[in-house]
PDB file of C-alpha atoms in Angstrom:
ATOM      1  CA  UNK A1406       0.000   0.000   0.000  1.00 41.00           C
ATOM      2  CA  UNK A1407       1.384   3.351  -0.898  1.00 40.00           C
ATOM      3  CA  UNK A1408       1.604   6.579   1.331  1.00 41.00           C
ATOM      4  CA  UNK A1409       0.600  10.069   0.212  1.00 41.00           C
ATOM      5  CA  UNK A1410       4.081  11.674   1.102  1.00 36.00           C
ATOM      6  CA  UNK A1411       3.437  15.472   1.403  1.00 37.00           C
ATOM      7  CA  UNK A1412       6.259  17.548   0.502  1.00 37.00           C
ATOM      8  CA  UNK A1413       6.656  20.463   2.070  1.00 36.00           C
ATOM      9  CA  UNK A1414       8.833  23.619   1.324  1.00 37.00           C
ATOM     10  CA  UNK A1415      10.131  26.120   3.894  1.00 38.00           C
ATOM     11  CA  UNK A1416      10.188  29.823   3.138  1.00 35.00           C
ATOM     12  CA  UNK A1417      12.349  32.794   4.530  1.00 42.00           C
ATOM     13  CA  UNK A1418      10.631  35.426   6.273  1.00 38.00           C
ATOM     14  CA  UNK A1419      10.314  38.483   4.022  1.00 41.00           C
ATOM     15  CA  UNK A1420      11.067  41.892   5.225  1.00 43.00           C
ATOM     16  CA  UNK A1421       8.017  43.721   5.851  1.00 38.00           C
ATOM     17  CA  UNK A1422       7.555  47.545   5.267  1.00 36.00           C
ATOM     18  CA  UNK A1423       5.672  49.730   7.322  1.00 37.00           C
ATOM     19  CA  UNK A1424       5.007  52.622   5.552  1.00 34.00           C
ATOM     20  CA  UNK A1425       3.547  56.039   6.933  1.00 44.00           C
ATOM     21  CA  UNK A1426       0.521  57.402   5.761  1.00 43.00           C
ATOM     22  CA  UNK A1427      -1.278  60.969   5.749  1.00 54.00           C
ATOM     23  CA  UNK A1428      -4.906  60.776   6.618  1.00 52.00           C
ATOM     24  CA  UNK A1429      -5.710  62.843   3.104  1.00 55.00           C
ATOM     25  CA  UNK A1430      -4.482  59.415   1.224  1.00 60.00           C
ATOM     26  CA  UNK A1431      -7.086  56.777   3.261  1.00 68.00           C
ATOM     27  CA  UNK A1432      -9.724  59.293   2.408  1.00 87.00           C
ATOM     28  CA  UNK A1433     -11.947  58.288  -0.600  1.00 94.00           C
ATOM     29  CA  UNK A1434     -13.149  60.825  -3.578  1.00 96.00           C
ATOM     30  CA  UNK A1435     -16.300  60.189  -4.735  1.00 95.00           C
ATOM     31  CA  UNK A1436     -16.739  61.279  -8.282  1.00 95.00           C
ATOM     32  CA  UNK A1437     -19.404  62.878  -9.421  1.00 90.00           C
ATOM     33  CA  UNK A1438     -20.647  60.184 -12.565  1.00 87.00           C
ATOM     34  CA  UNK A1439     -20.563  57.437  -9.515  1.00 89.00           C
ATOM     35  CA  UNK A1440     -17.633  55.368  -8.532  1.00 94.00           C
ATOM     36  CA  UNK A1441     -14.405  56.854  -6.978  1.00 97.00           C
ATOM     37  CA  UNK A1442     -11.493  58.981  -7.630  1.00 97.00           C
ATOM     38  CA  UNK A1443      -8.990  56.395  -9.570  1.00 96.00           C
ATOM     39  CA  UNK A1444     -12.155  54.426 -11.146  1.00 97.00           C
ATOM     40  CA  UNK A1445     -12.442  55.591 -15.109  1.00 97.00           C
ATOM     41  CA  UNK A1446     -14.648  58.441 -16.156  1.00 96.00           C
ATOM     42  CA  UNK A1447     -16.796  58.755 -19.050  1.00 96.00           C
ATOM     43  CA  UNK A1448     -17.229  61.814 -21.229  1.00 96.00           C
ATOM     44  CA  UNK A1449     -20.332  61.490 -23.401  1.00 95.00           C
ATOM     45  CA  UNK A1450     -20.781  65.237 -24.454  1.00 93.00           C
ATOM     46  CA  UNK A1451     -19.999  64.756 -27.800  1.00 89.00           C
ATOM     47  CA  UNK A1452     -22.008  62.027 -28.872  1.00 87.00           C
ATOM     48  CA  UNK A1453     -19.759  61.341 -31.692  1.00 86.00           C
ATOM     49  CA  UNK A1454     -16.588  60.670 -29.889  1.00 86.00           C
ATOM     50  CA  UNK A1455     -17.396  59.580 -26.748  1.00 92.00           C
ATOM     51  CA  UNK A1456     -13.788  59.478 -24.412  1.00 94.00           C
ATOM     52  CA  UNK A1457     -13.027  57.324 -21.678  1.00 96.00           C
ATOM     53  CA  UNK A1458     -10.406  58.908 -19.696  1.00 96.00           C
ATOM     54  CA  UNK A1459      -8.588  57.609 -15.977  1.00 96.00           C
ATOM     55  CA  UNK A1460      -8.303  59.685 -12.696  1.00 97.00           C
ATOM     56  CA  UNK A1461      -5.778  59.715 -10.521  1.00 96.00           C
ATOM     57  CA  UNK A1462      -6.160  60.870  -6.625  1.00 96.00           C
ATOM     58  CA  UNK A1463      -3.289  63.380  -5.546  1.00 96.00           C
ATOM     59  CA  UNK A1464      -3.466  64.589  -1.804  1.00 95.00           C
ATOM     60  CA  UNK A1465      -7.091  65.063  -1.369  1.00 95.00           C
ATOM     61  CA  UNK A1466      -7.835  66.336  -5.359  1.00 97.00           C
ATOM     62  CA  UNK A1467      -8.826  63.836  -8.269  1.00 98.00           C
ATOM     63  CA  UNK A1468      -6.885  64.623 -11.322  1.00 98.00           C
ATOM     64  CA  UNK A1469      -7.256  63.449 -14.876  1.00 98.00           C
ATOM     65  CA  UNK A1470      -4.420  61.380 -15.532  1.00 97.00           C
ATOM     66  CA  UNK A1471      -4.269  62.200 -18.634  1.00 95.00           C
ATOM     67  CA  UNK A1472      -4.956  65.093 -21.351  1.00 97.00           C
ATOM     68  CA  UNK A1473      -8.406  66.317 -22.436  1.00 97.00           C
ATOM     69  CA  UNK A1474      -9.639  65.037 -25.401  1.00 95.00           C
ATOM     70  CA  UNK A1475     -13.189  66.921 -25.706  1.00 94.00           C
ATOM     71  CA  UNK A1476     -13.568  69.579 -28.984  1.00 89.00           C
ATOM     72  CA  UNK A1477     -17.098  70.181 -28.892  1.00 80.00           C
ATOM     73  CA  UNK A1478     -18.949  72.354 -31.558  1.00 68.00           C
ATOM     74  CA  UNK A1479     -16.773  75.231 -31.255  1.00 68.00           C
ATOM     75  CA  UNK A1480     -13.464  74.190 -31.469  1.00 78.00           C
ATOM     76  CA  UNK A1481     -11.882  74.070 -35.436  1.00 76.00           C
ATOM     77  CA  UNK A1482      -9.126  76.058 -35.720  1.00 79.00           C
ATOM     78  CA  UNK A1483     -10.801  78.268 -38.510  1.00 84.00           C
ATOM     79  CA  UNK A1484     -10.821  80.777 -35.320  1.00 87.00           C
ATOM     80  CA  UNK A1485      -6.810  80.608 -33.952  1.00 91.00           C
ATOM     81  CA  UNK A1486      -5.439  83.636 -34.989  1.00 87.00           C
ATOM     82  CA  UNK A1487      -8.419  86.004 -34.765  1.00 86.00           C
ATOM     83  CA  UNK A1488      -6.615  87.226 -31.075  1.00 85.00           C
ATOM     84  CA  UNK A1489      -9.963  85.814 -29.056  1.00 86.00           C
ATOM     85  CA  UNK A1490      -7.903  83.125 -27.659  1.00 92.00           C
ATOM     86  CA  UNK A1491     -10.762  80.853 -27.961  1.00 93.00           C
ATOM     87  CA  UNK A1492      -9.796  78.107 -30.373  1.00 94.00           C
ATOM     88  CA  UNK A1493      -8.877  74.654 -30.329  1.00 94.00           C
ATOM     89  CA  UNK A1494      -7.080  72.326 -32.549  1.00 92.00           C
ATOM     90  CA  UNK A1495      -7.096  68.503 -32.401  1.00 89.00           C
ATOM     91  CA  UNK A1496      -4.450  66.593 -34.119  1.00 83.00           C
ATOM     92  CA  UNK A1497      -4.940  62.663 -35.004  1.00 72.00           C
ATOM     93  CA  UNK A1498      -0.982  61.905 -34.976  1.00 60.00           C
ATOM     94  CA  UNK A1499       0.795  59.195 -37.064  1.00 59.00           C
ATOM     95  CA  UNK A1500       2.853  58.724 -34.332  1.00 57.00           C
ATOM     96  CA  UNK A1501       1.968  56.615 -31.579  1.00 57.00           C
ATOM     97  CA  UNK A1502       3.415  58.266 -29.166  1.00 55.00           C
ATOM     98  CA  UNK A1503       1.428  60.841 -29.451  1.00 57.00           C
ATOM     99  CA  UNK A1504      -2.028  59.818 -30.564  1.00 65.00           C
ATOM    100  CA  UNK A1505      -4.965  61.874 -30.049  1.00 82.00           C
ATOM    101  CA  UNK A1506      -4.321  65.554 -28.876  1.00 92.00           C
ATOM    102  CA  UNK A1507      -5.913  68.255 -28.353  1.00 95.00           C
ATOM    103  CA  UNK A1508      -4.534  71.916 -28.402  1.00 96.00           C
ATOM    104  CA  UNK A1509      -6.665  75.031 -26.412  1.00 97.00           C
ATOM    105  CA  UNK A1510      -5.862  78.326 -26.224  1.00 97.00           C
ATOM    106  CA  UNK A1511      -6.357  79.995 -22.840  1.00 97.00           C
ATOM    107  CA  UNK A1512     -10.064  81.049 -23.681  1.00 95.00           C
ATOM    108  CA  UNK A1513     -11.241  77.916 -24.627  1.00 95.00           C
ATOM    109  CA  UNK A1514      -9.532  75.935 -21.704  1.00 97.00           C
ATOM    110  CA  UNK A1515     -11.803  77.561 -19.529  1.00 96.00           C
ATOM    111  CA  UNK A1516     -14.738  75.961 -19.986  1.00 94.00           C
ATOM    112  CA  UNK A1517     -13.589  73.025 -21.539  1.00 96.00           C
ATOM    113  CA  UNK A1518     -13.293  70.237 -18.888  1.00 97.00           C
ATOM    114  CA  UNK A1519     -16.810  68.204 -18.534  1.00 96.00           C
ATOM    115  CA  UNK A1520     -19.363  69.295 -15.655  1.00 95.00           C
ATOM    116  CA  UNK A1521     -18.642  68.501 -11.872  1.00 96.00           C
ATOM    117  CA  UNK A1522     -14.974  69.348 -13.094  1.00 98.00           C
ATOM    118  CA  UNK A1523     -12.265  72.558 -14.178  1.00 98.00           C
ATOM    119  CA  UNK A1524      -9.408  73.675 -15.410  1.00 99.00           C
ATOM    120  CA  UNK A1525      -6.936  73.463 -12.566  1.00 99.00           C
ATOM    121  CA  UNK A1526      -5.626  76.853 -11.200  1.00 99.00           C
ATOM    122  CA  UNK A1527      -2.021  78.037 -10.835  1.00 99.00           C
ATOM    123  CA  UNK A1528      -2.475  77.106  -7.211  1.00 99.00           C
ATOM    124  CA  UNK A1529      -4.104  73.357  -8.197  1.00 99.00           C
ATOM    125  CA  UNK A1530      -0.840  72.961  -9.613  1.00 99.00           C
ATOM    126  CA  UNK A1531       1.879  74.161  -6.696  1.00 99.00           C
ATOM    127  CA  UNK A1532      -0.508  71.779  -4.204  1.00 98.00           C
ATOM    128  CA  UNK A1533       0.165  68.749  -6.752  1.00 98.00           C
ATOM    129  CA  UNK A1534       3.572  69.551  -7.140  1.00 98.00           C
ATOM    130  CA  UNK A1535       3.747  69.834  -3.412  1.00 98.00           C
ATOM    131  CA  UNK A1536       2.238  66.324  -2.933  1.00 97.00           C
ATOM    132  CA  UNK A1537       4.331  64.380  -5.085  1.00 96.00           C
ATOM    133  CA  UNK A1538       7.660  65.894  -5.107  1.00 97.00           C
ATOM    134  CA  UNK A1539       9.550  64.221  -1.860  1.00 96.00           C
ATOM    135  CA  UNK A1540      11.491  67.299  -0.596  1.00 97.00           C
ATOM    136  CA  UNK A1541       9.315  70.105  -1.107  1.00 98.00           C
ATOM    137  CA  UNK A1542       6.093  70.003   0.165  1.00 98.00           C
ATOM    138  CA  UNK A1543       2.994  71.357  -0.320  1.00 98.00           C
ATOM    139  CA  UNK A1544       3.456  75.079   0.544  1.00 98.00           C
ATOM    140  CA  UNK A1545       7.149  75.335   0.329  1.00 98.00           C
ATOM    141  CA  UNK A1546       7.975  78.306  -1.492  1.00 98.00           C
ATOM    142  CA  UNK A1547       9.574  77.074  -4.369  1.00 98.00           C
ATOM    143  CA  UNK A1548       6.502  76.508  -5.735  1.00 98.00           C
ATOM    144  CA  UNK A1549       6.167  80.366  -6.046  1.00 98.00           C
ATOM    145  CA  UNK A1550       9.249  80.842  -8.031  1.00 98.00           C
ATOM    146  CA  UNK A1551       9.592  80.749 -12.119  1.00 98.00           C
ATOM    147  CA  UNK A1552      11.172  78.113 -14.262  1.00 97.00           C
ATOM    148  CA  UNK A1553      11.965  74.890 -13.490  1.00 95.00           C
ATOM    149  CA  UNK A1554      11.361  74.021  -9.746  1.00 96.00           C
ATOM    150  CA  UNK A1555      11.042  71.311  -7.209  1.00 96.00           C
ATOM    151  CA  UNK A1556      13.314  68.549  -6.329  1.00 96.00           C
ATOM    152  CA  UNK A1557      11.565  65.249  -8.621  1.00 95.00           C
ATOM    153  CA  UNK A1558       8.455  66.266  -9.038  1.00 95.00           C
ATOM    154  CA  UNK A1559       9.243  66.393 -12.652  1.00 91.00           C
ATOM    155  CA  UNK A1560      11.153  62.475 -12.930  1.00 89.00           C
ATOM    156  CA  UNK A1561       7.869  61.311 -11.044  1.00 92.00           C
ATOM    157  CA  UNK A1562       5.560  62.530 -12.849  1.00 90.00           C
ATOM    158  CA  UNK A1563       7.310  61.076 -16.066  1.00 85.00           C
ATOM    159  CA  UNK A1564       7.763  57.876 -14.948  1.00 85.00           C
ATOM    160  CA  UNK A1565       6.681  56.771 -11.600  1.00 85.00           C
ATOM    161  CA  UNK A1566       3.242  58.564 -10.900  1.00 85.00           C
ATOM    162  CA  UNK A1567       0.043  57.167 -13.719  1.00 89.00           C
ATOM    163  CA  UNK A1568       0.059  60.779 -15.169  1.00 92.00           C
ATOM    164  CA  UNK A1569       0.799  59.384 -18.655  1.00 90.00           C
ATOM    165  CA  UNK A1570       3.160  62.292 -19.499  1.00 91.00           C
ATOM    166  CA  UNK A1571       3.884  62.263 -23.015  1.00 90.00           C
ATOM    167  CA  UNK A1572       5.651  65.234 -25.005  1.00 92.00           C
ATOM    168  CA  UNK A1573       2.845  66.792 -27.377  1.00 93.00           C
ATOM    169  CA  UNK A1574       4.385  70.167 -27.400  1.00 95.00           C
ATOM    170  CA  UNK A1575       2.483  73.204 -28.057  1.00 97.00           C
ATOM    171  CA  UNK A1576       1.003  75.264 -31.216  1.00 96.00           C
ATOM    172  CA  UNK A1577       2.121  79.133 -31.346  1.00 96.00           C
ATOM    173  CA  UNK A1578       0.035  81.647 -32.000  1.00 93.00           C
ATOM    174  CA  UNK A1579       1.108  81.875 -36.098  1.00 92.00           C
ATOM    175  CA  UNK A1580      -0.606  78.131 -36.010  1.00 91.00           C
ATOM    176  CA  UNK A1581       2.542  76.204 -36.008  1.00 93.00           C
ATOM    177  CA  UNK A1582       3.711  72.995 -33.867  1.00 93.00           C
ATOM    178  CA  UNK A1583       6.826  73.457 -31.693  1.00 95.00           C
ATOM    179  CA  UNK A1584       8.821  71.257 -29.181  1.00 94.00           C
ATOM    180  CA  UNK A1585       6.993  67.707 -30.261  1.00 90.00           C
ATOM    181  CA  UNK A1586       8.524  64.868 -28.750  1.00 88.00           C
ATOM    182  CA  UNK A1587      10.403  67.228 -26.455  1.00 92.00           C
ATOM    183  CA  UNK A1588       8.026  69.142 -24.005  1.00 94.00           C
ATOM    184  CA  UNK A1589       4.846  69.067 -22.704  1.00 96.00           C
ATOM    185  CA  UNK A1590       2.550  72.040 -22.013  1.00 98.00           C
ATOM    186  CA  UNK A1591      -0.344  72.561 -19.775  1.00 99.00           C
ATOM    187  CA  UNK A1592      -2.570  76.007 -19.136  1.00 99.00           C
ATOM    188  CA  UNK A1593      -3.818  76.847 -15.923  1.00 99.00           C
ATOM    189  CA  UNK A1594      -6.988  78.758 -15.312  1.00 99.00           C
ATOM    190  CA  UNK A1595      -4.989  81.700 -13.739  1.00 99.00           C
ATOM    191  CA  UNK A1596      -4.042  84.660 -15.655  1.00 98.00           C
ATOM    192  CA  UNK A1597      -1.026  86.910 -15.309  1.00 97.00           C
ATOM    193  CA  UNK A1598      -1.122  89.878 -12.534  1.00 94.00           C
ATOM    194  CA  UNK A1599       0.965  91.762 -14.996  1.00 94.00           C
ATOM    195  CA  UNK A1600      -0.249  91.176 -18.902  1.00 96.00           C
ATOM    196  CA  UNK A1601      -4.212  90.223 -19.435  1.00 94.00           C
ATOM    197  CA  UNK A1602      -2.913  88.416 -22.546  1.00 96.00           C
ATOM    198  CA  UNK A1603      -0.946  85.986 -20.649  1.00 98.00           C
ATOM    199  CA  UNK A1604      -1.676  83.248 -18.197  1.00 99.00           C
ATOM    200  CA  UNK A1605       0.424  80.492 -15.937  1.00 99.00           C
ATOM    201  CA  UNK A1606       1.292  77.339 -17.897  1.00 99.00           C
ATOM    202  CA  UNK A1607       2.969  74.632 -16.578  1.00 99.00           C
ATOM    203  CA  UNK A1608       5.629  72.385 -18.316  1.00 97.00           C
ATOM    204  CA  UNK A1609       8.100  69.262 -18.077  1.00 95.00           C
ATOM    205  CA  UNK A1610      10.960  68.833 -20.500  1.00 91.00           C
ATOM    206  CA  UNK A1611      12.242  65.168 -22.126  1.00 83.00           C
ATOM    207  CA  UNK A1612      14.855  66.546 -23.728  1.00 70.00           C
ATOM    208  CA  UNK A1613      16.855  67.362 -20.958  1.00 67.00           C
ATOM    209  CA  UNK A1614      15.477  64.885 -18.392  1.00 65.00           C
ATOM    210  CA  UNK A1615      14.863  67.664 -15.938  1.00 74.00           C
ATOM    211  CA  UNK A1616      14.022  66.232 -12.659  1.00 88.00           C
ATOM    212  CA  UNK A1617      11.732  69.737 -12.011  1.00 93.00           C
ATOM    213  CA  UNK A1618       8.627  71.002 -13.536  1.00 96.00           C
ATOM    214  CA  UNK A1619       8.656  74.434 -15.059  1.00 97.00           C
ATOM    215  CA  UNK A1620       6.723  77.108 -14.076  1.00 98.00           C
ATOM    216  CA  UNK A1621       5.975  80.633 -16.296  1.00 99.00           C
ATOM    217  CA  UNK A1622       3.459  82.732 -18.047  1.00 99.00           C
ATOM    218  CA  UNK A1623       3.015  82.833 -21.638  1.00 98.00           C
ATOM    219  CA  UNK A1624       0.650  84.369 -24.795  1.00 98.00           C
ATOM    220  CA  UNK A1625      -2.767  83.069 -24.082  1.00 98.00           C
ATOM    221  CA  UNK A1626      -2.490  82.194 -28.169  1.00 97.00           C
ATOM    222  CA  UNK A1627      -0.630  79.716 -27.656  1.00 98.00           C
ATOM    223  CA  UNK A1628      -1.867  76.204 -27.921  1.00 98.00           C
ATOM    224  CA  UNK A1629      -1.194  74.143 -24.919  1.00 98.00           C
ATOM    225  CA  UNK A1630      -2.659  71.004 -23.493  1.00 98.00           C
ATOM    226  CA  UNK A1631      -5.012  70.827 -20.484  1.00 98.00           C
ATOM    227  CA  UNK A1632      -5.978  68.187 -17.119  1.00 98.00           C
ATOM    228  CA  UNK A1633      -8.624  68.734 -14.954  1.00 99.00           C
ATOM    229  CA  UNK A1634      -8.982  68.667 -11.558  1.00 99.00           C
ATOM    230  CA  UNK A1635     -12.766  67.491  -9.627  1.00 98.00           C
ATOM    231  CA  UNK A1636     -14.744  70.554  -9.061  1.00 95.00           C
ATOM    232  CA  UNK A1637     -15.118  69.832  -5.104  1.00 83.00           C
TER     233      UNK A1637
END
């Protein structure tokens, strides 16, 4: 008669991590089409291209984790250099890299994003940058400065946090596309203190594999790309 022989295999204790956690990341965002902060959202606006796009939760905002996709009825191009800043563009790229995109000028940013959500604000950004970068936190006041700031905010964002940076560049104000493959651009909802035809943008650079994100104002012609934060 034959025994069942069990064989049985020993294992090494692993180490165990203990990490700490702020009470703003165990809190839960609901969003505002059901579901929560993280879950995918569905933008149905346009009943013709219907986008599906993901959020991600940073501190206690909800972010789109990627760019805004949404043209609507008003956005062709035919209008870019009539000085309304109030046009968009959207490119279908060969490239795969790039895919999809989606160019606003400052005007049309504005009311883009779909309802229950907004174009973030210059200070939407420094509280993001503030929450992922590991040295300077939210508040610090390198966030305040110009040009490229912050200690990895930039590196993380590129390749360690599911913001799906990927370097669509911008279009200038004569209509032409600049710094593909090499930069990416994003408008805020703030304008500039000093020049009503500028506003704060926000940009990260491949070229250079700056470990900051950049920080300035520029023409509200130009054509940048936009997120959006949860309107709560």
């Amino acid at each position: 008669m034959m025994e069942n022989i069990v064989r049985k295999k020993s294992f090494k204790s692993s180490e165990v991590k203990v990490y700490e956690m702020d009470e703003e990341d165990c809190e839960i965002i609901f969003l505002p089409s059901g579901g929560v902060c993280g879950d995918n959202i569905i933008d149905d606006r346009d009943s013709e291209n219907i986008e599906t796009y993901k959020t991600v939760k940073i501190g206690d905002q909800c972010w789109f984790a990627e760019n805004l996709r949404y043209t609507g009825s008003g956005c062709s191009g035919d209008n870019w250099t009539d000085g309304s800043y109030n046009d968009c563009i959207a490119f279908d790229e060969e490239d795969e890299e790039l895919e999809k995109i989606v160019y606003y000028q400052w005007g049309a940013a504005q009311t883009a994003c779909p309802p229950g959500w907004r174009l973030p604000s210059d200070s939407d950004w420094k509280y993001l940058e503030g929450s992922i970068d590991t040295k300077y936190g939210v508040g610090d006041a390198i966030w305040d400065q110009t040009g490229i700031r912050g200690y990895n905010i930039g590196s993380k964002l590129r390749t360690e946090y599911p913001f799906f940076v990927i370097p669509v560049g911008y279009i200038t104000p004569a209509e032409e596309p600049q710094e593909q493959l090499a930069r990416i651009f994003w408008w805020t909802s703030s304008e500039s203190t000093d020049d009503t035809t500028e506003a704060w943008y926000r940009s990260i650079e491949y070229v250079s594999h700056s470990m900051g994100i950049y920080r300035d104002e520029a023409v509200k012609a130009n054509g940048y790309t936009i997120r959006c934060v949860l309107d709560n």
